Coordinates of C-alpha atoms in Angstrom, one line a residue:
I571 CA -3.9 1.7 17.3
I572 CA -1.4 2.9 19.8
N573 CA -4.3 5.5 20.8
A574 CA -6.6 3.0 21.6
F575 CA -4.0 1.6 24.7
D576 CA -3.9 2.6 27.7
T577 CA -1.8 1.7 31.3
P578 CA -3.1 -2.0 31.9
W579 CA -5.6 -1.7 35.5
S580 CA -4.7 -3.4 38.0
P581 CA -5.7 -4.7 41.6
H582 CA -1.5 -3.1 43.0
D583 CA -2.2 0.6 42.6
D584 CA -3.8 3.4 41.8
L585 CA -2.8 3.5 37.8
G586 CA -5.1 1.8 34.6
K587 CA -8.9 4.0 35.7
S588 CA -9.7 5.2 32.8
W589 CA -12.0 3.0 30.2
K590 CA -8.6 2.3 27.5
S591 CA -7.1 0.7 30.4
Y592 CA -9.3 -2.2 31.1
L593 CA -9.8 -2.4 27.1
T594 CA -5.8 -3.2 26.8
F595 CA -6.9 -5.1 30.5
F596 CA -8.6 -7.3 28.6
W597 CA -7.2 -7.2 25.7
K598 CA -4.2 -8.0 27.0
P599 CA -4.1 -12.2 27.1
I600 CA -4.9 -12.5 22.9
L601 CA -2.8 -9.1 22.2
Q602 CA 0.7 -11.7 24.2
Y603 CA -0.3 -15.0 23.4
A604 CA -1.6 -14.8 20.3
I605 CA -1.2 -11.7 18.1
F606 CA 2.9 -10.0 19.1
P607 CA 3.9 -13.8 18.4
A608 CA 2.4 -14.2 15.4
Q609 CA 3.4 -10.2 14.7
F610 CA 6.8 -11.3 15.4
A611 CA 7.5 -14.3 13.6
Y612 CA 6.2 -12.8 10.4
L613 CA 8.6 -9.9 10.8
Y614 CA 11.3 -11.4 12.2
S615 CA 11.6 -14.6 10.9
Y616 CA 15.1 -16.2 8.6
H617 CA 13.9 -15.8 5.0
P618 CA 17.3 -15.0 2.9
T619 CA 16.3 -14.6 -0.8
G620 CA 18.5 -16.1 -2.8
N621 CA 22.4 -17.7 -1.9
M622 CA 24.1 -15.7 0.6
G623 CA 28.0 -17.5 -0.2
G624 CA 30.3 -16.8 1.7
L625 CA 29.5 -12.9 2.9
P626 CA 28.0 -14.9 6.7
S627 CA 32.1 -16.2 6.9
A628 CA 33.1 -13.4 6.3
L629 CA 30.5 -11.2 8.3
E630 CA 31.4 -13.8 10.9
A631 CA 35.4 -13.5 11.1
K632 CA 34.8 -9.1 10.6
W633 CA 33.3 -9.6 13.8
K634 CA 35.4 -12.1 16.0
K635 CA 38.9 -10.4 14.3
Q636 CA 37.0 -6.5 16.0
H637 CA 35.2 -8.5 19.1
E638 CA 39.2 -9.9 19.8
E639 CA 40.7 -6.6 19.4
D640 CA 37.8 -4.8 21.4
A641 CA 38.1 -7.1 24.0
E642 CA 41.8 -6.8 24.7
M643 CA 41.7 -3.0 24.6
A644 CA 39.0 -2.9 27.4
F645 CA 40.6 -5.9 29.2
N646 CA 44.4 -3.6 28.8
R647 CA 42.8 -0.4 30.3
V648 CA 41.0 -2.4 32.9
E649 CA 44.5 -4.3 33.5
E650 CA 45.8 -0.2 33.7
E651 CA 44.0 1.9 35.1
G652 CA 41.8 -0.6 37.4
Q653 CA 37.9 -0.5 37.4
S654 CA 35.8 1.8 39.2
T655 CA 31.9 1.2 40.4
R656 CA 30.5 4.3 40.0
G657 CA 27.5 6.2 40.3
P658 CA 24.2 4.2 41.6
S659 CA 22.6 1.0 40.6
F660 CA 20.2 0.8 37.2
F661 CA 17.7 -0.6 39.5
K662 CA 18.2 2.6 41.7
I663 CA 17.6 4.7 38.9
A664 CA 15.0 3.2 37.1
E665 CA 12.7 3.5 41.1
S666 CA 13.6 7.1 40.2
E667 CA 12.2 7.5 37.3
T668 CA 9.4 5.2 38.0
V669 CA 5.5 6.8 37.6
L670 CA 5.3 5.3 41.8
A671 CA 8.5 6.4 42.8
A672 CA 7.1 10.3 41.4
K673 CA 3.4 9.6 43.8
K674 CA 5.9 8.1 46.2
M675 CA 7.0 11.9 46.9

């Protein structure tokens, strides 16, 4: 199935010029609005089997306790060491790694 799809055709760039791209372009509305929602609704539906007892409450309490400890450690570290923003932004990194950025070179 994966080999049957490609980058969808778009009038805005030079990508998607194969027959698979045109096929993907025409399948996109059906996939986007029918197949994928049905797939995710089925696969990720919350349907526990049987009584879970106190497990959800225990997991919630454990998560909250661990989260509070981790958050306090992080805040204390930033208070002592300060917080720096080194490196390029996410958008600069993403821009340099795309196919279109490679075409600009």
